[in-house]
Coordinates of C-alpha atoms (C1' of nucleotides) in Angstrom, one line a residue:
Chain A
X124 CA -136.8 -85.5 -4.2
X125 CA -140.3 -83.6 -4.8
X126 CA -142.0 -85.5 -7.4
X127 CA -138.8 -85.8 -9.8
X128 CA -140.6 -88.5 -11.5
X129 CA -143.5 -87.2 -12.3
X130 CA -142.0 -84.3 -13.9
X131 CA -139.6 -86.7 -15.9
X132 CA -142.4 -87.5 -18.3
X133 CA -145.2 -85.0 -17.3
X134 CA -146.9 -85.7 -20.7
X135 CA -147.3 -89.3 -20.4
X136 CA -149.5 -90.8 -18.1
X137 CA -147.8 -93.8 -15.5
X138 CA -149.3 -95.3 -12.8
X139 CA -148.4 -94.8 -9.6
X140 CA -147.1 -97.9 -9.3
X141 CA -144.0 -97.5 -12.1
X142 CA -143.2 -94.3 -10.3
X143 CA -142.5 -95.7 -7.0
X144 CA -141.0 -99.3 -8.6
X145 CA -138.7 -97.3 -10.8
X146 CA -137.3 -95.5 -8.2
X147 CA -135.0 -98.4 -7.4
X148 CA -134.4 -100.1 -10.4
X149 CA -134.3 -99.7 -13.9
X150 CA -137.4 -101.0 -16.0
X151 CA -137.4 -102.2 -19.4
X152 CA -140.1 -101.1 -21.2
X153 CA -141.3 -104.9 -21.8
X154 CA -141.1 -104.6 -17.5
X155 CA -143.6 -101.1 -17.6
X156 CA -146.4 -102.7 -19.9
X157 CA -146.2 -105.6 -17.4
X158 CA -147.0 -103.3 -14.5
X159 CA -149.3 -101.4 -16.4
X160 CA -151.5 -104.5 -17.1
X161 CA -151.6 -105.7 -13.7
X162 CA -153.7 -102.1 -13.2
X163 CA -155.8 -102.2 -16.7
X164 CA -158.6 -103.0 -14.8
X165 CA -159.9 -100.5 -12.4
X166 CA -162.9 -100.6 -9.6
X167 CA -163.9 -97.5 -7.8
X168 CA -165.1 -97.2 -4.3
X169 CA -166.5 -94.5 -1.9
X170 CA -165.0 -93.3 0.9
X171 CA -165.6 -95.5 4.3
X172 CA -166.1 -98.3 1.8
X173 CA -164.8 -101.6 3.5
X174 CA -162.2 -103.4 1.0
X175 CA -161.7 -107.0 3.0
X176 CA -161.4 -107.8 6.5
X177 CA -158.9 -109.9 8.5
X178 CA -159.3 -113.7 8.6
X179 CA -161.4 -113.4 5.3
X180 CA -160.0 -115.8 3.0
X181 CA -158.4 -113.7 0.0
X182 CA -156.4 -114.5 -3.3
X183 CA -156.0 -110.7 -4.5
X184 CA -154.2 -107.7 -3.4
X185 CA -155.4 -104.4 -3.8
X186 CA -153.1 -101.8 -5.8
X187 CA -154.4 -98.3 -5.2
X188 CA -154.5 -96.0 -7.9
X189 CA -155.8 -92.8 -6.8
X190 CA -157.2 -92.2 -3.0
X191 CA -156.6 -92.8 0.5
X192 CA -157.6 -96.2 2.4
X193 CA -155.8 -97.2 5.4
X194 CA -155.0 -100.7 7.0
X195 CA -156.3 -101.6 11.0
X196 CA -156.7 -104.5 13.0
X197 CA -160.1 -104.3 15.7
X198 CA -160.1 -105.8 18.5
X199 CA -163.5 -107.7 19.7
X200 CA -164.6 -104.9 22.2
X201 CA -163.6 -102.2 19.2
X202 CA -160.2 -101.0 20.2
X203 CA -158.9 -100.3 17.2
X204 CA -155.0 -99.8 15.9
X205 CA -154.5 -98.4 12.4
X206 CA -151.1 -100.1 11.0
X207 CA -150.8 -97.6 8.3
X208 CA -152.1 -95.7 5.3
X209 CA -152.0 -96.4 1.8
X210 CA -151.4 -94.1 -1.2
X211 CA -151.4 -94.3 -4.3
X212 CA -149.2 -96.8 -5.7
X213 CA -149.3 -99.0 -2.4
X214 CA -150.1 -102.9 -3.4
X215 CA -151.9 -103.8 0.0
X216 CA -150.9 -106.2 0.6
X217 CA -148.4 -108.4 -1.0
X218 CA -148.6 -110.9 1.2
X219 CA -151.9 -112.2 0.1
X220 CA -149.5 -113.7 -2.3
X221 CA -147.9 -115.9 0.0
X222 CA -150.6 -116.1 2.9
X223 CA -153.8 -117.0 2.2
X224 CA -155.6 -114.6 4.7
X225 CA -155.4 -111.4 5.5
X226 CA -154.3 -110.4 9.1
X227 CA -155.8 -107.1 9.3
X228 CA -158.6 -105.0 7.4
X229 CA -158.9 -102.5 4.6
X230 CA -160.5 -99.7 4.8
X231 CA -161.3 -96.3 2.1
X232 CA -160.5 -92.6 3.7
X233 CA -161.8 -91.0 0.5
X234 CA -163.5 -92.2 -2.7
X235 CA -161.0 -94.6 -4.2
X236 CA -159.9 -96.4 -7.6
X237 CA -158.2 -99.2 -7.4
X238 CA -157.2 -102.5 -8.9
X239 CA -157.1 -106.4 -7.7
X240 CA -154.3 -108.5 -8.2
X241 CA -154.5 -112.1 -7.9
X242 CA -151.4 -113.7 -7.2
X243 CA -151.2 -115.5 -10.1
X244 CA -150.4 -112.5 -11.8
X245 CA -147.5 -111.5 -9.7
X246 CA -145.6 -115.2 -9.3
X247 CA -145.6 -114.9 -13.4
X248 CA -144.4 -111.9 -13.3
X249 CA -141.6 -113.3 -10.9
X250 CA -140.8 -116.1 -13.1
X251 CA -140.4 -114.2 -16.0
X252 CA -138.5 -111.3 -14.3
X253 CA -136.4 -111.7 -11.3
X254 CA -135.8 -107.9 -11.8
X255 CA -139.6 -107.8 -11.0
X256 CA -139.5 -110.0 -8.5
X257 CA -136.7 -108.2 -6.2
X258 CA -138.8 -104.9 -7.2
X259 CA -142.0 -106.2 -5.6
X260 CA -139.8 -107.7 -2.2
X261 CA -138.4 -104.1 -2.1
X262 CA -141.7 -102.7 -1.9
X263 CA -142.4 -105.0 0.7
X264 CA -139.8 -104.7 3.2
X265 CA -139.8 -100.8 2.6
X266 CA -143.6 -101.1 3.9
X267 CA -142.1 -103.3 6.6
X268 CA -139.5 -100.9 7.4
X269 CA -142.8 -98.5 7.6
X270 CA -144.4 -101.0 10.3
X271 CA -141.5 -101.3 12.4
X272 CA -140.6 -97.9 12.9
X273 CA -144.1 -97.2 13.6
X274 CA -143.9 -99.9 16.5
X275 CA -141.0 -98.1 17.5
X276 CA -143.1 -94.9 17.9
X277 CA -145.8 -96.9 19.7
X278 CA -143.9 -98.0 21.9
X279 CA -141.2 -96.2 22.7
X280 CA -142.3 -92.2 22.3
X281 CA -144.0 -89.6 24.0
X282 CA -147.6 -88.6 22.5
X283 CA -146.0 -85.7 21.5
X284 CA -143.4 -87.4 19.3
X285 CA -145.4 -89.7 18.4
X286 CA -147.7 -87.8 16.6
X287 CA -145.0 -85.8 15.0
X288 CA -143.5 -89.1 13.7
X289 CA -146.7 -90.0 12.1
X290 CA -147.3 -86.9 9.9
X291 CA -143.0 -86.7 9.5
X292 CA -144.0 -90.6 8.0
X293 CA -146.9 -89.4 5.8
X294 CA -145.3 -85.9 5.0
X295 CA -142.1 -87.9 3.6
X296 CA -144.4 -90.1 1.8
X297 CA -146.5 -88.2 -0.2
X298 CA -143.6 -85.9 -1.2
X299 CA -142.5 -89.3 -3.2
X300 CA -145.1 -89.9 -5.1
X301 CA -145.7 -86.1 -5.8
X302 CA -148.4 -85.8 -3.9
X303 CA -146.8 -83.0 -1.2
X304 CA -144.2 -80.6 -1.6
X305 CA -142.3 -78.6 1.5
X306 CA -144.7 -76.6 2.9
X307 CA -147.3 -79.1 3.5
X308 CA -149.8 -81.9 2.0
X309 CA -153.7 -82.7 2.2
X310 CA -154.4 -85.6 4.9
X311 CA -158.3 -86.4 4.5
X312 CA -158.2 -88.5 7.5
X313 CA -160.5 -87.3 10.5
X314 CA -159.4 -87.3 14.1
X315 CA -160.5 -90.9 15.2
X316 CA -158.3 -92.6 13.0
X317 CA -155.1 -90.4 13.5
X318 CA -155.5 -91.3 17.1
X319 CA -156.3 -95.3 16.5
X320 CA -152.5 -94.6 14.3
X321 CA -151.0 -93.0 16.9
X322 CA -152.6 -95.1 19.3
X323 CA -153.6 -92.6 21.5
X324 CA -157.5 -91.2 22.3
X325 CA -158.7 -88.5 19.9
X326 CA -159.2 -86.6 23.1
X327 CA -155.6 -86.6 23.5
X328 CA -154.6 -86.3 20.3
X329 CA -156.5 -83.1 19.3
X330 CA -154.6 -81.6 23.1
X331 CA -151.3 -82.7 21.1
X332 CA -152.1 -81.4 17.7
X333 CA -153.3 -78.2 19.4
X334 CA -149.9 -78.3 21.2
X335 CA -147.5 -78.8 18.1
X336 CA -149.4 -76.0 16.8
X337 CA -149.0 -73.3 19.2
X338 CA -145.3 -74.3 19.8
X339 CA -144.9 -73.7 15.9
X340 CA -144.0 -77.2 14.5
X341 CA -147.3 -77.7 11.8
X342 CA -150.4 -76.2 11.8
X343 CA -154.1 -77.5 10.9
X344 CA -156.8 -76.4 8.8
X345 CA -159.2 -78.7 7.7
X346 CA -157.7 -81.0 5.9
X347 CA -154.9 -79.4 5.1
X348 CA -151.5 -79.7 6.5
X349 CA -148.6 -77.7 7.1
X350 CA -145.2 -78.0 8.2
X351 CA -144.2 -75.0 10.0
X352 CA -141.2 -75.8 11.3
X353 CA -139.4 -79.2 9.3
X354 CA -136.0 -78.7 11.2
X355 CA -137.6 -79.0 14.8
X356 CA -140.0 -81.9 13.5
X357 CA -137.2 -83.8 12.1
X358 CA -135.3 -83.4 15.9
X359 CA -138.5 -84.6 17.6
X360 CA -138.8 -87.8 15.4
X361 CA -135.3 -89.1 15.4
X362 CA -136.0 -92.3 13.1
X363 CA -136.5 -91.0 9.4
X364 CA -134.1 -93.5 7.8
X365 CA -136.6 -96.6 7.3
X366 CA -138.5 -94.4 5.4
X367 CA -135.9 -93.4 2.6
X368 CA -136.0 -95.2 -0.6
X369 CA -133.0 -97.2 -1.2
X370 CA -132.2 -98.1 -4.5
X371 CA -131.1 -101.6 -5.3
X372 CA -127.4 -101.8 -6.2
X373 CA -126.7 -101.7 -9.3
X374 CA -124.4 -105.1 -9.0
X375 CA -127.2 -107.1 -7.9
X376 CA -129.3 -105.6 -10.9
X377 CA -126.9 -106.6 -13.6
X378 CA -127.0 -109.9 -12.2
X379 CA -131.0 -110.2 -12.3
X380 CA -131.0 -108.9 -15.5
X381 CA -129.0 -112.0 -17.2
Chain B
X937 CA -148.1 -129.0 15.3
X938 CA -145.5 -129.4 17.9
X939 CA -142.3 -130.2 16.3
X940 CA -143.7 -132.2 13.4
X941 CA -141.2 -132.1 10.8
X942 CA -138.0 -133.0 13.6
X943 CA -139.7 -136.2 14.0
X944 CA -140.0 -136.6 9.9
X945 CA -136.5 -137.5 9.6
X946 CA -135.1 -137.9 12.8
X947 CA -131.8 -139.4 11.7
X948 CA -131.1 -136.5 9.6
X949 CA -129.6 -133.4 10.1
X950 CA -131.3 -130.3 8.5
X951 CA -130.7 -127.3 8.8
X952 CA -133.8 -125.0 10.9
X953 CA -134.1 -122.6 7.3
X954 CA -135.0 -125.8 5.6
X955 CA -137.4 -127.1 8.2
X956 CA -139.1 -123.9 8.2
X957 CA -139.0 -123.0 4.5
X958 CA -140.4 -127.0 4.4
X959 CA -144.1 -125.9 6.1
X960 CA -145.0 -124.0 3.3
X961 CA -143.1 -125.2 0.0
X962 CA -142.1 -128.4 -1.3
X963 CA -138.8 -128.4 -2.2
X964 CA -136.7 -130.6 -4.2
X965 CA -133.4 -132.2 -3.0
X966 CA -131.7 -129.5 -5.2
X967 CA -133.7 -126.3 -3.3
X968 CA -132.4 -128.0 0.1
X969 CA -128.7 -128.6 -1.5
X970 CA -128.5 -124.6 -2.6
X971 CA -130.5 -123.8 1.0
X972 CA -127.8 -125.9 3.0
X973 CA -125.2 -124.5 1.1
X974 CA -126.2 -120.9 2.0
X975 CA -125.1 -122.1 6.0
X976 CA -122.2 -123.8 5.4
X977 CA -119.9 -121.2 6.7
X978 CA -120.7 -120.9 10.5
X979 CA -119.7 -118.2 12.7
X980 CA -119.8 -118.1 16.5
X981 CA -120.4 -115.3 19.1
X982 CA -121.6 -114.7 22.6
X983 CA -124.4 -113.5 24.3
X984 CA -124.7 -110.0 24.5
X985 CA -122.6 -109.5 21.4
X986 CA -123.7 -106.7 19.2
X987 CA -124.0 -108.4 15.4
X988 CA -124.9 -105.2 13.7
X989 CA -126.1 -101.8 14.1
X990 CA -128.8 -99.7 12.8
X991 CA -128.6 -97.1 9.7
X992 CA -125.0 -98.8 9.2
X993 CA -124.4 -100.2 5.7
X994 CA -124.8 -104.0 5.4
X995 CA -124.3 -106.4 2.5
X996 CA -125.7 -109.6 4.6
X997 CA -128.1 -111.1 6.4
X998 CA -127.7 -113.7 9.3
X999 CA -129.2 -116.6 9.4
X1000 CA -129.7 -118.2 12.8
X1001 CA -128.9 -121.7 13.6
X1002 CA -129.1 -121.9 17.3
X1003 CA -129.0 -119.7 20.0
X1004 CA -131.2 -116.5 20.5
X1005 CA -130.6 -112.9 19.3
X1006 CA -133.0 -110.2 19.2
X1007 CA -133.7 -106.7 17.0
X1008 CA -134.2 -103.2 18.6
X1009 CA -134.1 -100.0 17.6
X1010 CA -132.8 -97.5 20.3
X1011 CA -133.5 -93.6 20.5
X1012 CA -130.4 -91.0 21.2
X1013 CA -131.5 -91.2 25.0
X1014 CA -131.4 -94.3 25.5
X1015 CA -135.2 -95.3 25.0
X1016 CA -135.4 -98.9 23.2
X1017 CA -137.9 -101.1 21.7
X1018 CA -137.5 -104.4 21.1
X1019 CA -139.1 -105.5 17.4
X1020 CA -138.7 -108.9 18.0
X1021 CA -136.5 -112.2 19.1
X1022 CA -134.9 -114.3 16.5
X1023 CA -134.9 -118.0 16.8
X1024 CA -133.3 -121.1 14.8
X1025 CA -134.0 -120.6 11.3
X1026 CA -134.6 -117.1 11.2
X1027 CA -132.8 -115.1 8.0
X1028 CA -132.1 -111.8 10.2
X1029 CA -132.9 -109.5 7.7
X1030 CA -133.8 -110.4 4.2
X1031 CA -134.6 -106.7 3.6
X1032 CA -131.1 -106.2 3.5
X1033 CA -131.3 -107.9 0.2
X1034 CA -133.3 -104.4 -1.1
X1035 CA -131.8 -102.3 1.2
X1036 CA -128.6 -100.7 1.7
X1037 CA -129.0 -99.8 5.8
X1038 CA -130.5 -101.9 8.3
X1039 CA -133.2 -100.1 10.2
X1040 CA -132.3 -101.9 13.9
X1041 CA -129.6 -103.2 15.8
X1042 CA -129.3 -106.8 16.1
X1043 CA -127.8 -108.5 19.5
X1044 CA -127.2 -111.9 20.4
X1045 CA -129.1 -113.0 23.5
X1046 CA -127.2 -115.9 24.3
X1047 CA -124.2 -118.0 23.0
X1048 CA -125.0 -117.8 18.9
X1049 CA -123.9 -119.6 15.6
X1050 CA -125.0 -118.3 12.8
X1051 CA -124.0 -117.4 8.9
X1052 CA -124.2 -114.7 7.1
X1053 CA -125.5 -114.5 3.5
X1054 CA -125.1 -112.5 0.9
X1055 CA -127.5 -111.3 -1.1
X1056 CA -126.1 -112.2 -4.3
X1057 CA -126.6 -115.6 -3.0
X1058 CA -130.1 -115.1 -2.3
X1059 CA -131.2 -113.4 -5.4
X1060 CA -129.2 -115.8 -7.9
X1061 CA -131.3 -118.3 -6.0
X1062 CA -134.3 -116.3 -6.7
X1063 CA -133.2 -116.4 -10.3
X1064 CA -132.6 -120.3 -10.4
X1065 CA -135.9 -121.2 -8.9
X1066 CA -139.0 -118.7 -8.1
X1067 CA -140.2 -121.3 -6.0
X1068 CA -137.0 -120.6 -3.6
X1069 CA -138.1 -117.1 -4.6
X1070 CA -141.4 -117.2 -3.6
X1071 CA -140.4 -119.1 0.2
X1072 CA -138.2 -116.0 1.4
X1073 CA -140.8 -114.0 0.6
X1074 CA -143.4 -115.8 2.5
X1075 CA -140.8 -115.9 5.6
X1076 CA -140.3 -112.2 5.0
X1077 CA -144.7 -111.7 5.1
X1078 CA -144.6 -114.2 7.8
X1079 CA -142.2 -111.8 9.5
X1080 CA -144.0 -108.5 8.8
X1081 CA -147.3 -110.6 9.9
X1082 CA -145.7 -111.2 13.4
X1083 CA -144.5 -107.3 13.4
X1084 CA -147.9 -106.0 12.8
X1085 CA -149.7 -108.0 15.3
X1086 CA -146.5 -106.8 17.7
X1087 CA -147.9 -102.9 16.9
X1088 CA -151.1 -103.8 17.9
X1089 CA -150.7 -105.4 21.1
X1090 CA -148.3 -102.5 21.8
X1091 CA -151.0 -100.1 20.4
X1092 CA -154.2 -101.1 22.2
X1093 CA -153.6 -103.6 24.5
X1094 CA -153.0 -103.3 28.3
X1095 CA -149.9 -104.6 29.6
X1096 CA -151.7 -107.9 30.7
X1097 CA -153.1 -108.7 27.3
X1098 CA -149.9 -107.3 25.7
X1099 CA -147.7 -109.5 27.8
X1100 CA -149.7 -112.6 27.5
X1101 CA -149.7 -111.7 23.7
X1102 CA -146.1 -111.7 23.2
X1103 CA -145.2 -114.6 25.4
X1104 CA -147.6 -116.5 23.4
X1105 CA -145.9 -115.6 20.3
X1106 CA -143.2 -117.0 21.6
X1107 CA -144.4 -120.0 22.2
X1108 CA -146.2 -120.7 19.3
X1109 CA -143.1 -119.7 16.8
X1110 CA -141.0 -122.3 19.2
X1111 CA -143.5 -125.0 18.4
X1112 CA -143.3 -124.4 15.0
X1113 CA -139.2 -125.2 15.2
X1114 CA -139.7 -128.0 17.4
X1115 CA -138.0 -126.1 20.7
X1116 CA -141.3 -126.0 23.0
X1117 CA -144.3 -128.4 24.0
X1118 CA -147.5 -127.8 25.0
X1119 CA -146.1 -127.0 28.6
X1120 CA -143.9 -124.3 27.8
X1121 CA -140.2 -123.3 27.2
X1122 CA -137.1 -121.9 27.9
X1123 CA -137.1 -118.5 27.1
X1124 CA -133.6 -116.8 28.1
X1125 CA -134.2 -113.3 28.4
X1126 CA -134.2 -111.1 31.1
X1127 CA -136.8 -108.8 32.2
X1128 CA -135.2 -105.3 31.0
X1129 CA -135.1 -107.0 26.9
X1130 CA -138.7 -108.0 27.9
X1131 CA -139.8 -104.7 28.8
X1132 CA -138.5 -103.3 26.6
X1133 CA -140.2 -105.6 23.6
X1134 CA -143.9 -105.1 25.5
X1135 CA -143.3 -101.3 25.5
X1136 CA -143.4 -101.4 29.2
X1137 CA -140.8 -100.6 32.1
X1138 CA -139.1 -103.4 33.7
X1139 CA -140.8 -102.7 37.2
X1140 CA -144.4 -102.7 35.8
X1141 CA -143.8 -105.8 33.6
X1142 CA -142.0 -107.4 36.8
X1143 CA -146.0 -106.7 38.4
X1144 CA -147.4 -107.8 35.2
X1145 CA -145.9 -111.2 35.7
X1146 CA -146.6 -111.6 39.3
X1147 CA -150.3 -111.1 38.1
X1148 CA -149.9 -113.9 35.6
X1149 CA -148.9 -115.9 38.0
X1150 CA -151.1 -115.3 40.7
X1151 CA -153.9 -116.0 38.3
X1152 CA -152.9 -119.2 37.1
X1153 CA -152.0 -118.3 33.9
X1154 CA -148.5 -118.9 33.3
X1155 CA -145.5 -119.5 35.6
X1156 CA -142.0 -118.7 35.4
X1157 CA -138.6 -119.9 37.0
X1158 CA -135.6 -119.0 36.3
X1159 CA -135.3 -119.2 32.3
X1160 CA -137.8 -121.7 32.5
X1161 CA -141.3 -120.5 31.7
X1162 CA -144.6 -122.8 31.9
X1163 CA -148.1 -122.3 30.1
X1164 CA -150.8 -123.2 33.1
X1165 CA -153.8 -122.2 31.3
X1166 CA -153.7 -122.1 27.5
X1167 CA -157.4 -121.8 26.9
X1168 CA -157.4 -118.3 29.2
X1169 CA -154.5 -116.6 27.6
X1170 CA -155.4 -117.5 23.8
X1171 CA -158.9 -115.7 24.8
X1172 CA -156.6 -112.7 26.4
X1173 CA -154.3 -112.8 23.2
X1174 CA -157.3 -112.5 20.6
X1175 CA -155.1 -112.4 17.4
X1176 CA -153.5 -115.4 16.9
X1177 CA -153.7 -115.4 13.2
X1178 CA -151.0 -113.7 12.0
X1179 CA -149.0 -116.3 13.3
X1180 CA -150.1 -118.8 11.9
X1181 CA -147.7 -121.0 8.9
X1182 CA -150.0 -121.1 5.6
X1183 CA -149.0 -123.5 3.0
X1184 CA -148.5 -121.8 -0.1
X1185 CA -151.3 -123.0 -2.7
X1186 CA -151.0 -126.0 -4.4
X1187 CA -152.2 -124.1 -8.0
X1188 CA -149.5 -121.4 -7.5
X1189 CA -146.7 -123.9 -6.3
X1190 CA -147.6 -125.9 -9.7
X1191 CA -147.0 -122.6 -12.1
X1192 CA -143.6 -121.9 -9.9
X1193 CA -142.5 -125.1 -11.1
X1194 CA -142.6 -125.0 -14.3
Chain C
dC1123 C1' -118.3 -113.1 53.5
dG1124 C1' -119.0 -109.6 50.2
dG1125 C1' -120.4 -107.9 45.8
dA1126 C1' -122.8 -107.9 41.4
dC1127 C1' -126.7 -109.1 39.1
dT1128 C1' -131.6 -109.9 38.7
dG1129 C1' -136.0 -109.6 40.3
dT1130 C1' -139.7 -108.0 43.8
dT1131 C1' -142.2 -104.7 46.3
dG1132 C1' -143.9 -100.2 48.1
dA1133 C1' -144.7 -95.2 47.6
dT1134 C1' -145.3 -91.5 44.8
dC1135 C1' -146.0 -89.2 40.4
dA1136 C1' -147.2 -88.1 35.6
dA1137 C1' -149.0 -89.2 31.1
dG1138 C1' -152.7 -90.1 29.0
dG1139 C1' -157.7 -92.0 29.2
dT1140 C1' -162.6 -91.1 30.2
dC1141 C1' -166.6 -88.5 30.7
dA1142 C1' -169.1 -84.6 29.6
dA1143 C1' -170.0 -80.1 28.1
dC1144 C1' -169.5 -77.0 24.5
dC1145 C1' -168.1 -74.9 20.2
dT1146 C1' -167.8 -74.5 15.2
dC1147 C1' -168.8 -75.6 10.9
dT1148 C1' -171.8 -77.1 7.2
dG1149 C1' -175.7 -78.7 5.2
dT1150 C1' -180.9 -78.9 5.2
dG1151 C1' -185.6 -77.9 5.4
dG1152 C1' -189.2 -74.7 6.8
Chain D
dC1355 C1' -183.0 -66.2 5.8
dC1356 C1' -183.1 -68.5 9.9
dA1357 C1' -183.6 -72.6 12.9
dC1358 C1' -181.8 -76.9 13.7
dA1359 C1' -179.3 -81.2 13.4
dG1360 C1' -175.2 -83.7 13.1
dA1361 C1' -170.4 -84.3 12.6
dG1362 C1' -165.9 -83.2 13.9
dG1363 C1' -163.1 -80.9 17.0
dT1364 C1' -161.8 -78.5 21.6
dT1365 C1' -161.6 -77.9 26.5
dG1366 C1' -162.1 -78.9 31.5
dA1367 C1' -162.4 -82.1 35.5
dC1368 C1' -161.3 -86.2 37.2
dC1369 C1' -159.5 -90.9 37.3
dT1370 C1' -156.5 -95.0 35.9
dT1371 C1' -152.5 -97.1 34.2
dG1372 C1' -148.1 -97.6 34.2
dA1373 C1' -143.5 -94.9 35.1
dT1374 C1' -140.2 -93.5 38.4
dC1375 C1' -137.6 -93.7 42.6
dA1376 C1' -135.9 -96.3 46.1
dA1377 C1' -135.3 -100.1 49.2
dC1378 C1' -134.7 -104.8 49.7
dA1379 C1' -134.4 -110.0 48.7
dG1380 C1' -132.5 -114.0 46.4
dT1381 C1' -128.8 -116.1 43.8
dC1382 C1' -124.7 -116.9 41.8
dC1383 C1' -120.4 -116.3 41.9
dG1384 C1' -115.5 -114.8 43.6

DNA sequence: CGGACTGTTGATCAAGGTCAACCTCTGTGG
DNA sequence: CCACAGAGGTTGACCTTGATCAACAGTCCG
């Protein structure tokens, strides 16, 4: 499950993007150079950068390449809840395509490169390849599968477990796209905006990081993570499924390849 | 705003999918012929009744013609949330389409008829017509938009704002299906499902109600619930957006139709 | 008339928020 | 090389929100 992509081809370069995609169905070359063009051009940001806000009016996505940003909604006196982070290979968000304003804002962790995509570009792609299509609507109900267990944490866990969902989420994530491997994974996110994820104070987060430490679970330095103890983090979160990639079946892609 | 499209065509049957789907696309009589023949089969069940689980395998979706049902995800002891209610129209999920396991239970609040669908049906739709394509995937953003606003009432808002915020959800996706005026609606839940969607326990939302009341807000009786002061709870609520139906653009409905 | 179900209220308690001090780093300029 | 500033993180003391426990009231049945 560690990066088994990226190893596939480790001479040739892919973008992010085609990694996660192909992990659910099978792409045509024709399919690749498609995706591939929808990154060609690429913009570069620095970290803290602001990439739209909610209620702005907006007719591209944003398809990281390389970086962190993360997603929030503020509130008018500043309470702030971050909905989730992106990696690379996230399109943030699809829905431009279909809404024409965001309901939440963008935001770089680290310095960041990046693509827009106007929606043209995607309902062509659509047209031309329901295969495409159904790949794009995957992505977008696994990040809605990501949303919804995180309300589930939100509302329904302890601090404790909550914050141990969270990095179980990111952990699980970054192993893949490659980016982690078992015994840990870099999170370049400062304290503030773990706890505005967790929803939770950062006074209260840093007690419940300081707890999962000396109880053994993961342990902190800097920036980097570790997991000390996956077994008992895995019992503590309980809802890992929405975060497994599914591929589609291969019945329904036959039929979207006619 | 208020039940706008009922009163189009009053003398003819649609279904709620196609009244819904209708606010953003235009469809042609052969889009409503293939979406009317996707809830032809009805099926029937009570309240109460379980429809599926989550993490078991699922080949359909439900679509909702009347009746309420409603989507939770419960921990081992016994700790639920509610992710949200599902009203006329509603295609319960379409992530099964892209997925193998649904990531929630789904129950019936009252008395339900409903169909399922396939997702062969869906994506040979898809195929025939990306301007079919492109409206499921708008319902499914539209969905995801109402989820994330969900998280961050549950995340940052106290349980007044976060109760005013999800009854007002309510209300506004009932106007958008016709089934609420501007003086309220019938909402057929009892407190412990509420509760149990604002993240809170059924004694403090109980309080939380009372409160409501008492400040002329909203008032409730029986199933029966009444919007007193609509001015003061859209200031409480704050995001409102995400709710919102946006038309698709008519320059990308154009290039679907070709 | 009794029982089940749903909602209300009061009393008490705990999780987590808030305020404030302090502690490390790390980088910077004298 | 040291003094200092600023950012990010930690800890303690105290307070508030909402949870829990328990009793009771209204309503809808039989």
């Amino acid at each position: 499950m560690t990066g088994r992509q990226l190893s596939e081809k480790p001479s040739q370069l892919r973008s992010p993007l085609v990694l996660k995609l192909r992990t659910m169905v099978e792409l045509t070359p024709g399919d690749v150079a498609a995706l591939d063009a929808l990154g060609s051009v690429r913009h570069h940001c620095a970290g803290g950068q602001t990439l739209f806000e909610a209620d702005k009016r907006r007719t591209a996505a944003v398809l990281v390449h390389d970086g962190w940003a993360f997603r929030h909604r503020t509130l008018s006196d500043g309470r702030r809840q971050v909905i989730d982070f992106d990696l690379p290979g996230d399109l943030c968000d699809p829905t431009v395509f279909v809404t024409s304003r965001a309901g939440f804002s963008m935001q770089a962790l680290t310095a960041l490169s990046y693509s827009l995509v106007r929606a043209e570009e995607v309902l062509d792609l659509m047209t031309r390849s329901p295969r495409i299509g159904a790949a794009f609507w995957w992505a977008d109900a696994h990040q809605e599968a990501i949303t919804r267990a995180h309300l589930v944490a939100v509302g329904r866990m302890s601090a404790y477990e909550r914050v141990a969902y969270l990095l179980w989420e990111l952990w699980t994530r970054l192993r893949m796209i490659g980016l982690a491997d078992g015994a840990g994974f870099e999170f370049p996110a400062g304290q503030d905006v773990i706890a505005d994820a967790a929803g939770l104070s950062y006074v209260h987060l840093s007690r419940t990081l300081r707890r999962l430490d000396r109880e053994g679970l993961l342990r902190r330095a800097g920036r980097n993570w570790r997991i000390l103890d996956a077994g008992r983090l895995h019992d503590l979160v309980q809802i890992t499924d929405g975060l497994q990639l599914n591929p589609l079946a291969r019945r329904i892609q036959e039929r979207l390849s006619r």
